[in-house]
Coordinates of C-alpha atoms in Angstrom, one line a residue:
M1 CA 135.1 153.9 47.3
Y2 CA 134.9 157.6 48.7
I3 CA 132.7 158.2 46.4
E4 CA 130.4 155.7 47.3
L5 CA 131.0 155.5 51.3
F6 CA 130.3 160.2 50.4
L7 CA 127.2 160.4 49.4
L8 CA 125.5 156.8 51.8
D9 CA 126.7 159.8 53.9
N10 CA 125.0 162.0 53.1
I11 CA 121.8 160.5 51.4
L12 CA 121.3 159.6 55.6
M13 CA 122.1 162.2 57.3
N14 CA 119.8 164.2 54.2
L15 CA 117.2 161.6 55.3
L16 CA 117.3 162.1 59.1
I17 CA 117.5 166.4 58.7
L18 CA 114.8 166.2 57.0
R19 CA 112.7 163.6 59.8
I20 CA 113.5 165.5 62.2
A21 CA 111.9 168.9 60.2
S22 CA 109.2 166.8 59.4
V23 CA 108.5 166.7 63.6
L24 CA 108.8 170.7 63.7
L25 CA 106.4 171.1 61.4
A26 CA 103.8 168.4 62.5
K27 CA 103.6 167.0 59.1
R28 CA 103.8 163.7 57.2
V29 CA 106.9 163.7 54.3
R30 CA 106.1 161.0 52.0
L31 CA 109.0 158.4 51.2
L32 CA 109.0 159.2 47.5
R33 CA 109.6 162.9 48.7
M34 CA 111.8 162.3 51.7
S35 CA 114.4 159.9 49.2
L36 CA 114.0 162.5 46.4
F37 CA 115.7 165.8 48.6
A38 CA 118.1 163.2 50.0
V39 CA 119.3 161.9 47.1
S40 CA 119.4 165.3 45.3
A41 CA 121.0 167.2 48.4
A42 CA 123.6 164.8 48.3
I43 CA 124.5 164.9 44.6
Y44 CA 124.6 168.6 45.2
A45 CA 126.9 168.1 47.9
A46 CA 128.9 165.5 45.4
V47 CA 129.5 167.8 42.9
A48 CA 130.5 170.9 45.3
V49 CA 133.2 169.0 47.0
G50 CA 134.6 167.4 43.6
I51 CA 133.6 169.9 40.1
F52 CA 132.2 172.8 41.3
P53 CA 133.3 173.9 45.2
V54 CA 132.0 176.9 44.0
L55 CA 128.9 175.8 45.2
L56 CA 129.5 176.0 48.7
K57 CA 129.3 179.2 49.8
L58 CA 126.9 180.9 51.1
P59 CA 124.5 182.9 49.2
L60 CA 124.7 179.2 46.5
K61 CA 123.8 177.2 49.9
I62 CA 120.9 179.4 50.6
G63 CA 119.4 179.6 47.2
A64 CA 119.8 175.6 47.4
G65 CA 118.1 175.5 50.6
F66 CA 115.0 176.7 48.8
I67 CA 114.8 174.3 45.8
L68 CA 115.4 171.6 48.6
A69 CA 112.3 172.9 50.9
L70 CA 110.0 172.6 47.5
F71 CA 110.2 168.3 48.8
M72 CA 108.0 169.6 52.0
P73 CA 104.5 169.5 51.7
F74 CA 103.3 172.7 52.0
R75 CA 99.7 174.3 50.3
S76 CA 100.8 177.8 51.3
F77 CA 103.3 180.4 50.3
R78 CA 103.8 180.7 54.3
E79 CA 103.8 177.4 55.2
Y80 CA 106.9 177.1 52.2
I81 CA 108.7 179.4 54.4
K82 CA 108.1 177.3 57.6
S83 CA 109.2 174.3 55.7
Y84 CA 112.6 176.3 54.3
L85 CA 112.8 177.0 57.9
A86 CA 112.4 173.8 59.3
L87 CA 115.1 172.4 57.0
L88 CA 117.7 175.2 58.1
L89 CA 117.3 174.8 62.0
A90 CA 117.3 170.3 61.7
T91 CA 120.8 170.3 59.6
L92 CA 121.9 172.6 62.4
I93 CA 120.6 170.5 64.7
A94 CA 122.7 167.8 63.0
G95 CA 125.0 169.4 62.6
G96 CA 125.7 170.7 65.4
T97 CA 125.0 167.2 67.1
V98 CA 127.7 165.8 64.3
F99 CA 131.1 168.1 65.4
A100 CA 129.4 168.5 69.3
L101 CA 130.7 164.9 69.2
A102 CA 134.0 165.5 67.5
L103 CA 135.1 168.5 69.8
A104 CA 134.3 165.8 72.4
F105 CA 136.8 162.7 71.1
G106 CA 138.9 164.6 70.0
E107 CA 139.4 165.1 67.0
R108 CA 141.2 168.6 64.6
M109 CA 139.0 167.8 61.2
Q110 CA 141.5 169.2 58.6
N111 CA 140.5 166.0 56.8
G112 CA 136.9 166.6 58.5
I113 CA 134.5 164.5 60.0
A114 CA 136.4 160.5 61.3
L115 CA 134.2 158.6 59.7
P116 CA 133.3 156.7 64.2
T117 CA 132.8 159.6 64.6
A118 CA 130.1 160.8 61.7
V119 CA 128.3 157.2 62.3
T120 CA 128.2 157.6 66.7
G121 CA 126.4 161.2 65.1
M122 CA 123.5 159.8 62.9
L123 CA 122.8 157.3 66.1
L124 CA 121.9 160.5 68.4
V125 CA 120.7 161.4 65.8
S126 CA 118.3 159.5 65.0
L127 CA 116.9 160.0 69.0
L128 CA 116.0 163.2 67.9
P129 CA 112.7 162.6 65.8
K130 CA 111.2 160.8 69.6
K131 CA 112.6 163.3 71.7
L132 CA 111.3 166.1 69.7
R133 CA 107.6 164.6 69.2
S134 CA 107.3 164.0 72.8
L135 CA 108.3 167.4 74.1
A136 CA 105.4 168.4 71.9
A137 CA 103.3 166.8 72.7
A138 CA 103.9 167.4 76.2
R139 CA 103.9 171.1 75.7
L140 CA 100.6 170.2 74.5
R141 CA 98.5 169.1 77.1
N142 CA 100.2 171.5 79.3
D143 CA 99.1 174.7 77.2
S144 CA 96.5 173.7 74.3
I145 CA 93.4 171.8 76.1
V146 CA 89.8 172.7 75.8
E147 CA 86.1 172.0 77.2
I148 CA 84.0 172.0 74.0
S149 CA 80.1 171.8 74.3
L150 CA 78.2 170.8 71.4
E151 CA 74.1 170.8 71.8
F152 CA 72.1 169.8 68.0
R153 CA 68.5 169.4 68.5
G154 CA 68.1 169.1 72.4
A155 CA 71.4 166.7 72.4
C156 CA 73.9 167.9 74.2
M157 CA 78.0 166.3 73.8
C158 CA 81.0 166.7 75.9
C159 CA 84.9 166.2 75.5
P160 CA 88.2 167.5 75.8
G161 CA 89.9 168.5 72.8
I162 CA 93.6 170.2 71.6
I163 CA 94.2 173.6 69.3
D164 CA 96.1 172.3 66.1
T165 CA 98.1 174.7 64.6
G166 CA 98.2 172.3 62.2
N167 CA 94.3 172.0 61.5
G168 CA 93.4 174.0 58.7
L169 CA 90.2 172.0 57.5
T170 CA 86.5 174.3 56.7
E171 CA 83.6 174.2 55.1
P172 CA 84.0 175.7 51.6
V173 CA 80.2 177.4 51.7
S174 CA 80.5 178.5 54.7
A175 CA 83.7 178.7 55.5
L176 CA 83.9 178.4 58.7
P177 CA 86.9 176.0 61.3
V178 CA 85.7 172.6 61.5
I179 CA 86.0 170.6 65.1
L180 CA 86.8 166.5 65.3
L181 CA 85.1 165.3 67.2
P182 CA 86.2 161.9 68.4
E183 CA 82.9 159.2 67.5
N184 CA 83.4 156.7 70.2
G185 CA 83.2 159.1 73.0
S186 CA 80.1 160.9 74.4
G187 CA 78.1 161.9 71.5
A188 CA 76.1 158.8 70.5
E189 CA 73.0 160.3 71.2
L190 CA 73.9 163.3 69.5
R191 CA 75.2 161.5 66.3
S192 CA 71.2 159.6 66.5
R193 CA 69.5 163.0 65.9
L194 CA 72.3 163.5 62.8
G195 CA 70.5 163.0 60.1
R196 CA 71.7 163.0 56.1
R197 CA 70.6 166.2 54.6
D198 CA 71.8 168.1 58.1
T199 CA 75.7 167.5 56.8
V200 CA 77.5 167.6 53.8
P201 CA 80.4 166.0 52.9
V202 CA 84.0 168.2 53.3
P203 CA 87.7 166.6 51.8
M204 CA 89.8 166.7 54.2
L205 CA 94.0 165.5 54.3
T206 CA 95.9 164.2 56.8
A207 CA 99.5 162.3 57.7
G208 CA 97.9 159.3 56.8
G209 CA 95.8 160.2 53.3
E210 CA 93.0 161.7 52.3
G211 CA 89.7 161.1 53.6
M212 CA 86.3 163.0 53.9
V213 CA 84.0 163.5 57.1
R214 CA 80.8 165.0 56.7
V215 CA 80.7 168.3 58.0
F216 CA 77.6 170.3 60.2
I217 CA 75.8 172.8 62.1
P218 CA 75.0 172.5 65.7
D219 CA 73.4 174.8 67.1
R220 CA 75.4 176.1 69.7
I221 CA 78.8 175.2 70.3
T222 CA 81.7 176.3 73.2
V223 CA 85.3 176.2 73.5
N224 CA 86.4 177.4 77.2
G225 CA 82.7 177.9 78.0
C226 CA 82.8 180.8 75.3
E227 CA 80.1 180.6 72.0
V228 CA 82.8 180.4 69.1
S229 CA 81.4 179.9 65.2
A230 CA 82.5 176.3 64.0
C231 CA 81.2 173.6 62.5
A232 CA 81.4 170.0 63.8
A233 CA 82.2 166.2 62.7
F234 CA 82.8 162.7 63.4
S235 CA 86.2 161.4 62.5
R236 CA 88.4 158.7 63.8
V237 CA 90.5 161.0 66.3
R238 CA 91.2 159.8 70.1
T239 CA 90.3 163.8 71.5
A240 CA 87.9 166.6 69.1
V241 CA 90.8 168.5 67.2
V242 CA 90.1 172.2 67.2
P243 CA 91.5 175.0 65.0
P244 CA 93.1 177.0 66.2
S245 CA 90.6 179.9 64.1
A246 CA 88.0 178.5 66.3
A247 CA 89.5 179.4 69.0
A248 CA 90.3 182.6 69.2
G249 CA 89.3 184.4 71.3
I250 CA 88.1 182.0 74.1
E251 CA 89.9 182.5 77.5
H252 CA 93.7 180.8 77.8
P253 CA 94.1 177.7 78.3
A254 CA 96.0 178.4 81.3
A255 CA 93.8 180.2 83.1
L256 CA 91.2 178.2 83.9
S257 CA 93.0 176.6 85.7

């Protein structure tokens, strides 16, 4: 019965760790990936504790972390390293929370952490992703809001936007970054001037899955009053989303107040 409880405890904590890491990276991890990660890490822990204690040594645990980071979605080696660091930070956050709780309860922990403490710790850790997302959203609101202005065939559109470091969408032919504009907003007149020949389809991968947007090149586009080289596309976003490459060199939002 002990091994079942051990595996269940590890699987639940691994799921929470991956959830925290995904929030830190602002990425969506599919349920299959999360399940494979949680089970693989739990099996590693069980084998290390029960059969090969050498696997608990720090160099091997670091190597195992690099393997487990493969379960996070990434498109480049740089993103892969970020995934690994996010997993490491999430592990420290989750483990530190449970450890601090055990100390608060006065446990000596020679034989491990008591089950009630572990369960309470996991409940506390499960609240962290929501808190981290709220903090990230507050930071975006305070530091990354910009004003976008577009002109196309005499029609103008102005709207607020958010600089999103996770937006790497580009038009493949020109390699220009793509600013995503809200479909419902002040751009009705501009959209009416767009013809089928003015746009090109570009595949897009978001947290909600794969999709397609029709990209066009405005006659003029500015971010915070600075003219930039970028494309634009109308999408199902609430607020315009600006890739960092399209906002490079503009005046920092905080300096505008």
